[in-house]
Coordinates of C-alpha atoms in Angstrom, one line a residue:
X1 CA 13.1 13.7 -17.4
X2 CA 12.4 11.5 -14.4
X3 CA 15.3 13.4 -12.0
X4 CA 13.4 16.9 -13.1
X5 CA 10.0 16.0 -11.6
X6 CA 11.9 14.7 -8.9
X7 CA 13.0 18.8 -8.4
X8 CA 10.0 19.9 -8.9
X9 CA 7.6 17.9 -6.0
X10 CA 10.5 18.2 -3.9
X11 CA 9.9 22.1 -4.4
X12 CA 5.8 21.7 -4.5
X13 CA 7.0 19.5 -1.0
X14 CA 9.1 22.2 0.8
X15 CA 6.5 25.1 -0.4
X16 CA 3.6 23.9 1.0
X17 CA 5.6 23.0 4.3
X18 CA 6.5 26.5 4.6
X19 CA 3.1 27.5 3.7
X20 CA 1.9 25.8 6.8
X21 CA 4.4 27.1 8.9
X22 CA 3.1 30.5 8.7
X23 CA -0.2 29.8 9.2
X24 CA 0.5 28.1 12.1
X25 CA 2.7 31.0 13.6
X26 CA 0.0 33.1 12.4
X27 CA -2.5 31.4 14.5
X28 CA 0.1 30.7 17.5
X29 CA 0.3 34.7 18.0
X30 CA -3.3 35.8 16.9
X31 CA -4.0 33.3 20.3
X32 CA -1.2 34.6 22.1
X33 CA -2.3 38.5 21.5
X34 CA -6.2 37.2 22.4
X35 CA -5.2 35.7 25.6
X36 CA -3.6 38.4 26.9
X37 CA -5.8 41.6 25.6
X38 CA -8.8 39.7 26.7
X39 CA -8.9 40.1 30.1
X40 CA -12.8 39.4 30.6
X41 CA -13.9 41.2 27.7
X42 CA -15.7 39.5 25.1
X43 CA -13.6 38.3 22.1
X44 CA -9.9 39.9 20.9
X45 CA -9.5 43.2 20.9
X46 CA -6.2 44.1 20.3
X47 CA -4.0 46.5 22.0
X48 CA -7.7 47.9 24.1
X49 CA -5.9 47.4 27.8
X50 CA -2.0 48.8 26.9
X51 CA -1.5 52.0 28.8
X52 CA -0.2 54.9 27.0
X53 CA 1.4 58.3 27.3
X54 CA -1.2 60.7 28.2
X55 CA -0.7 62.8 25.1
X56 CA -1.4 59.8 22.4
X57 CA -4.4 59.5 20.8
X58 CA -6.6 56.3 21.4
X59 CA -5.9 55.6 17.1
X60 CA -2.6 54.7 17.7
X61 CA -3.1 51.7 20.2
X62 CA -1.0 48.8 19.4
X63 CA -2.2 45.8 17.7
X64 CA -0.4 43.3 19.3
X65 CA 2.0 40.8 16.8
X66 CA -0.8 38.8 14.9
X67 CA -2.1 43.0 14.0
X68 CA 1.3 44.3 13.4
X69 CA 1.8 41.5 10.7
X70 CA -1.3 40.9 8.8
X71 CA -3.2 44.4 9.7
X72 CA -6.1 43.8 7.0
X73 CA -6.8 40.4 8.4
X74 CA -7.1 41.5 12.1
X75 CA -9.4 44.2 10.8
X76 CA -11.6 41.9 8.8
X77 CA -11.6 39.8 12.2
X78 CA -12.5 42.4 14.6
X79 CA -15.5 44.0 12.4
X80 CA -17.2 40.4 11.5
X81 CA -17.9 40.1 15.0
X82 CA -21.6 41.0 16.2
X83 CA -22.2 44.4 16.4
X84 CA -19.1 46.0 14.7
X85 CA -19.2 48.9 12.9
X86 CA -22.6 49.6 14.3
X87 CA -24.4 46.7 13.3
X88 CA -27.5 45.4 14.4
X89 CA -27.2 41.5 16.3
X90 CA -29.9 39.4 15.5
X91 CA -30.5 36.8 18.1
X92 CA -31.4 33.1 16.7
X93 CA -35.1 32.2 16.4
X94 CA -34.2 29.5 19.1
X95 CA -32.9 32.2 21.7
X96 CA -35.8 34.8 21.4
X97 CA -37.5 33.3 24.3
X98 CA -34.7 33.9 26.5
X99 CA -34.3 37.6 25.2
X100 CA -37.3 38.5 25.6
X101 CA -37.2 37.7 29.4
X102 CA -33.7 39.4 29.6
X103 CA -35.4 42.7 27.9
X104 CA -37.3 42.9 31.1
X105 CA -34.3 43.2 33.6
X106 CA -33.0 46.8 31.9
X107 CA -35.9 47.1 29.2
X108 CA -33.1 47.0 26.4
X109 CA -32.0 43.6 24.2
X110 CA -29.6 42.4 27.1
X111 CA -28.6 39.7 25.2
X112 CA -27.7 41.1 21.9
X113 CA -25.3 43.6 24.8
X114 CA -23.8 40.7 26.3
X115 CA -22.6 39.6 22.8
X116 CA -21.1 42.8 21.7
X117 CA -17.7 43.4 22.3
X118 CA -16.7 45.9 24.8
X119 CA -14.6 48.0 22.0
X120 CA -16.9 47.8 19.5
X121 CA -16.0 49.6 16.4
X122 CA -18.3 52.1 15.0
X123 CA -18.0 54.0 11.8
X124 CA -17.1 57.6 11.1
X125 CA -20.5 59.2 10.1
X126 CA -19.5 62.4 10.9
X127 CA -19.7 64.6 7.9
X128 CA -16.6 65.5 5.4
X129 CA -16.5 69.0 6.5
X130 CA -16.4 68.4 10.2
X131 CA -13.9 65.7 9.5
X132 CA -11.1 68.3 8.2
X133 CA -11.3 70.4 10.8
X134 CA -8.9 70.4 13.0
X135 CA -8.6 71.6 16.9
X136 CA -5.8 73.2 19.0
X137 CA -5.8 69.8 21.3
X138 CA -2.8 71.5 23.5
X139 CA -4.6 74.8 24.5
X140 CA -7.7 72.7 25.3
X141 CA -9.5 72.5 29.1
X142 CA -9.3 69.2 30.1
X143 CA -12.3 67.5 31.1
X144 CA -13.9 65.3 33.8
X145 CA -16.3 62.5 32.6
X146 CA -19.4 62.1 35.6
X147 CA -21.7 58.2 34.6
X148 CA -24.5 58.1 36.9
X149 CA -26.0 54.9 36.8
X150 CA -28.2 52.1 38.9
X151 CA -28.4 48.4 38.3
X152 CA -26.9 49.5 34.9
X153 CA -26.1 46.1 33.0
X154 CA -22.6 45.6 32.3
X155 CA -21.9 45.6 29.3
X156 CA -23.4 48.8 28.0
X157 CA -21.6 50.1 31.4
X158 CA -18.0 48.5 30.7
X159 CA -18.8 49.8 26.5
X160 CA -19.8 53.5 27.6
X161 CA -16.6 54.1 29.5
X162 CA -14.1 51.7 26.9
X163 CA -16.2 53.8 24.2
X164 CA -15.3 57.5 26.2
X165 CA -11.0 55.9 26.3
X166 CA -10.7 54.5 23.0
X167 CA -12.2 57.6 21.3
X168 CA -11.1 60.5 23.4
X169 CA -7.5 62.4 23.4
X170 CA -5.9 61.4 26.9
X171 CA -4.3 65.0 27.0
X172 CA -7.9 65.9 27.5
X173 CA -9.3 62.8 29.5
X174 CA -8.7 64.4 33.6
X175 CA -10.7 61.3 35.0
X176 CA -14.0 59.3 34.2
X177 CA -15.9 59.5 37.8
X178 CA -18.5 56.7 38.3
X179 CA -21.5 57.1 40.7
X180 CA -23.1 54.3 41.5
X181 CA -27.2 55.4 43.2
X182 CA -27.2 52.8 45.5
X183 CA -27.6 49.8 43.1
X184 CA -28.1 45.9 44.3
X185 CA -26.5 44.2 41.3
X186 CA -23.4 42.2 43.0
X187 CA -21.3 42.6 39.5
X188 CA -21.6 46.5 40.3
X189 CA -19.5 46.5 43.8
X190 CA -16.4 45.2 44.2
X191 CA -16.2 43.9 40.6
X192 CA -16.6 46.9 38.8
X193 CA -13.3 48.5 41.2
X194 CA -11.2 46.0 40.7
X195 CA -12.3 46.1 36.9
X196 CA -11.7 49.6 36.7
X197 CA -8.7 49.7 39.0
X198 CA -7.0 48.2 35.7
X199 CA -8.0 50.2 33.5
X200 CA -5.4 53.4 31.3
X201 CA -6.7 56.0 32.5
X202 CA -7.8 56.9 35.8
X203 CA -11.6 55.8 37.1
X204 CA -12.9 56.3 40.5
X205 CA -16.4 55.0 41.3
X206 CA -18.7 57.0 44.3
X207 CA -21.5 55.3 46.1
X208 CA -24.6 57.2 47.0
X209 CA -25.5 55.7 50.7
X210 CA -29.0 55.8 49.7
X211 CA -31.2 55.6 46.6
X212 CA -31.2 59.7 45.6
X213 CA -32.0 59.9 41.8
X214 CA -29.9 60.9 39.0
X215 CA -29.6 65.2 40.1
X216 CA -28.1 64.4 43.3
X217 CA -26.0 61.6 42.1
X218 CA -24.7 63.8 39.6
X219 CA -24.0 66.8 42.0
X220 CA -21.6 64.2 44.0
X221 CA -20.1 63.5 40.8
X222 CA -19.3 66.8 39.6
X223 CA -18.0 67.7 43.4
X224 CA -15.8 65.0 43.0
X225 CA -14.4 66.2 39.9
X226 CA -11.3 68.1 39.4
X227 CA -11.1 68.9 35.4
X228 CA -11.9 72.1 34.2
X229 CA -14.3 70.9 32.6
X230 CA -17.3 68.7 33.2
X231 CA -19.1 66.6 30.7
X232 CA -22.5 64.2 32.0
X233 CA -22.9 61.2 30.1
X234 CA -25.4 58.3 30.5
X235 CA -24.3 55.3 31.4
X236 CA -25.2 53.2 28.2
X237 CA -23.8 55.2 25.4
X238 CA -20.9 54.9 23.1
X239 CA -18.7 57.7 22.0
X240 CA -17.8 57.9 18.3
X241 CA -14.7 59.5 16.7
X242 CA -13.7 63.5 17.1
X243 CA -17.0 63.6 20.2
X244 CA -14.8 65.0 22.3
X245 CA -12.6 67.9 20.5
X246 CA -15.5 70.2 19.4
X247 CA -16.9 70.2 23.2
X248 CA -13.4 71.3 24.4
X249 CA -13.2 74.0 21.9
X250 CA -16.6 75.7 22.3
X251 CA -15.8 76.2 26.2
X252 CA -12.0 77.3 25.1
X253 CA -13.4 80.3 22.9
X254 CA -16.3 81.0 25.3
X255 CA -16.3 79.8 29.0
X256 CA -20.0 80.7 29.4
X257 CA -21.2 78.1 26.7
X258 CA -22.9 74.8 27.2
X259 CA -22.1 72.5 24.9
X260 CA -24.6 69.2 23.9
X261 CA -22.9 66.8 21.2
X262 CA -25.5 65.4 18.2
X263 CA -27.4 62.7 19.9
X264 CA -27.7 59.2 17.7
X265 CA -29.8 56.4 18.4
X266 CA -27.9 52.9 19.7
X267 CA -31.6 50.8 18.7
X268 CA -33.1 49.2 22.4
X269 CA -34.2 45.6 20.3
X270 CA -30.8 44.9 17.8
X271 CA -28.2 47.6 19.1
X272 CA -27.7 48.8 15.4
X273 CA -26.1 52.5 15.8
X274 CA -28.6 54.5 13.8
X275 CA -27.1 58.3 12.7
X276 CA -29.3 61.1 14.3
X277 CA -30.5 64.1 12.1
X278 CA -28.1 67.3 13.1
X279 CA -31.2 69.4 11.7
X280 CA -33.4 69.4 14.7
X281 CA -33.3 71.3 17.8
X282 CA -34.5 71.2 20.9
X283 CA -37.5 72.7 22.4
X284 CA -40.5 72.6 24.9
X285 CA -44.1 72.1 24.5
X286 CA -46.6 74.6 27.4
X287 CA -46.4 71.0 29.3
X288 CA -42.8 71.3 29.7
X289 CA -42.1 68.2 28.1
X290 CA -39.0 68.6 26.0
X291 CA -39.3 68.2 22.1
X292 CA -37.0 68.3 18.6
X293 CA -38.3 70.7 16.4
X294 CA -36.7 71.0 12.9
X295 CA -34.5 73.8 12.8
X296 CA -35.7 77.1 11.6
X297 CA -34.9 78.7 8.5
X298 CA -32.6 81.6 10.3
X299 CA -30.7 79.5 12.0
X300 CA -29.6 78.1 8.7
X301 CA -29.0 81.0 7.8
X302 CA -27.1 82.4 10.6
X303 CA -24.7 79.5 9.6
X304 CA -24.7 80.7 6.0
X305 CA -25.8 76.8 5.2
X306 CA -22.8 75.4 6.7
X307 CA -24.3 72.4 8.8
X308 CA -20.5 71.9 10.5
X309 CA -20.7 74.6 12.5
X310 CA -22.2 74.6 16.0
X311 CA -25.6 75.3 16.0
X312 CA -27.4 77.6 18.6
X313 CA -30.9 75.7 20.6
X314 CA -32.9 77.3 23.2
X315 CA -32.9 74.4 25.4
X316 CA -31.1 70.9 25.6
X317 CA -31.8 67.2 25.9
X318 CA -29.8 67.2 29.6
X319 CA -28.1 64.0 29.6
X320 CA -25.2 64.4 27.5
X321 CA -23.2 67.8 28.2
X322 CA -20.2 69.5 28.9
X323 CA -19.8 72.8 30.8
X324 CA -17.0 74.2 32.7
X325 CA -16.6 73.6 36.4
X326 CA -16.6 76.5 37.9
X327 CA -19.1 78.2 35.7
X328 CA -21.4 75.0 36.4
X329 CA -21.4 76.5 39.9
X330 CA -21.7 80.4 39.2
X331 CA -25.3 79.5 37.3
X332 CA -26.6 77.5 41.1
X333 CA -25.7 73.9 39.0
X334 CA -28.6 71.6 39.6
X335 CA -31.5 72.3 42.1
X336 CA -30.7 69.4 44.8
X337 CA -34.3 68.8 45.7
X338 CA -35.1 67.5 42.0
X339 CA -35.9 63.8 43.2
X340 CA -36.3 62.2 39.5
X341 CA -35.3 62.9 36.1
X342 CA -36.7 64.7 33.0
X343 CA -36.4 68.5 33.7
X344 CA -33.0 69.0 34.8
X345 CA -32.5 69.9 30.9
X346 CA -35.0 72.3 31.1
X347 CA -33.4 73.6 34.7
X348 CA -30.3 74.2 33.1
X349 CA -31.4 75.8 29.6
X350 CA -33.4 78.3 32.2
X351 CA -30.4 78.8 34.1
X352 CA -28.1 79.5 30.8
X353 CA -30.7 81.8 29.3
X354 CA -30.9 83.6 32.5
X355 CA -27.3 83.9 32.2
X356 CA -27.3 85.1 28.4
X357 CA -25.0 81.7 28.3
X358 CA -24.5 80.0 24.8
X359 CA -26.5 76.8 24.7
X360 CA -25.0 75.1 21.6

């Protein structure tokens, strides 16, 4: 009786060692894989900085060991973090002080930014029906992405452009093209190249010499570009999954369209990602001032009640859209005395129009 309990702690005994074993290798490469994924961004995001073949999509990035091994762990690590999945941060009662005086430098929550992670995850909320479709990625224009931005804070910089490489096909990502309108923020010169020097996928920043505004800024950007495409983005924005592979398509079936993706809400005070309505359009008031109207009963019916398809508006929010080059040139692009924002969208609906171009 005695020698049989003996057996039986020496197996509880050798168990439990092993037990502790793993964990601790466990631990030893989750470490490992944070240390070197890191690389100045904020937390472990696995398998973010490995380069890849240009045809891969951004979903099959490697995970590093720790990943590889216990998959459903590092994914219940990565979206507990603040911010994942499109969460809102909520900043301690004993920091809203502080925040409130960082609002004022870029009149956004810049602490609640700094905390995110550069690769934050967001959620699918794209609907079932766009989610089965499918796109000839192969016969696709490729694409060149133009961020203007000054004094832009860097994080919502640095998540914009991870945002545009996790969640793009590289087959279609020609460059991301930077231009910097003569900022004074020190992290924004020489920091920001060698950051981006590093990156997968090739990033080139301009500098304005002078202060110009966003129109000519833009117009060095799109000179400097060499994809068939361009697509303006603002420089704090994050791209969710499939944003890319409906743009391309549009242009592929009809060169002469300009193409706006749905525009969602990333909240100024918590940065909760907050799903925009895909039933409003856009429109102008006898100001000018550019509206969203609800869309009208035949365009609903032009679609037959299919809300997947592209939808038709007479005019265009501006800052987020993709056109091809050359046809970018053959409507006069952007009128280079515009010295501030807020009716280059209108510019360019007028221009389409004029054109009998597609604005979708």
């Amino acid at each position: 009786m005695v020698a049989r309990l003996k057996v039986q702690y020496c197996k509880v005994i050798v168990l439990t060692s092993l037990v502790w074993i793993l964990v601790d290798v466990c631990l030893l490469t989750y470490y490992t894989d944070c240390m070197m994924n890191s690389q100045s961004q904020s937390g472990c995001v696995s398998g973010g900085r490995e380069r890849r073949s240009s045809g891969q999509s951004s979903s099959t990035s490697s995970a590093g060991f720790f990943g590889r091994l216990l998959p459903g762990v590092m994914k219940l690590k990565m979206t507990d973090a603040p911010g994942e999945m499109g969460r809102p941060v909520v900043i301690p009662e004993s920091q809203k002080q502080l925040m409130k005086e960082k609002f004022k430098i870029n009149q956004f929550n810049l602490m609640a930014s700094d905390i995110i992670s550069p690769n934050r995850s967001l959620s699918d909320i794209r609907m079932d029906a766009c989610k089965r479709k499918s796109y000839p990625v192969d016969a696709l224009p490729n694409t060149s992405i133009v961020i203007v931005f000054h004094n832009e804070a860097w994080s919502t910089l640095i998540r914009t452009i991870w945002s545009v490489i996790n969640r793009s096909p590289w087959k279609l990502l020609e460059e991301i093209i930077l231009v910097d309108d003569a900022s004074e923020r020190d992290f924004l010169g020489t920091k920001l190249e060698d950051y981006v020097a590093s990156l997968p996928v090739q990033v080139h920043v301009e500098r304005m010499g002078e202060r110009s505004g966003l129109i000519r800024a833009r117009l060095k950007g799109a000179a400097r570009a060499k994809g068939k495409v361009i697509t303006f983005l603002d420089a704090h924005c994050e791209c969710t999954d499939g944003w890319l592979e409906p743009l391309m398509y549009e242009i592929y079936k009809d060169r002469k369209s300009v193409v706006c993706p749905i525009i969602d809400v990333i909240s100024d005070e918590s940065f909760e990602y907050i799903t925009g309505s895909d039933m409003t359009w856009g429109g102008f008031n006898w100001k000018l001032n550019f509206r969203w109207y609800p869309v009208p009963q035949r365009e609903v019916e032009r679609r037959g009640g299919d809300r997947s398809l592209p939808l038709r508006t007479p005019t265009m929010a501006g800052g987020l859209f993709a056109i091809e080059r050359e046809y970018f040139y053959e409507i006069g692009s952007y009128d280079p005395g515009m010295d501030i924002w807020g009716g280059e969208n209108l510019e360019m609906s007028f221009r389409a129009f004029i054109r009998q171009t597609m604005v979708i």
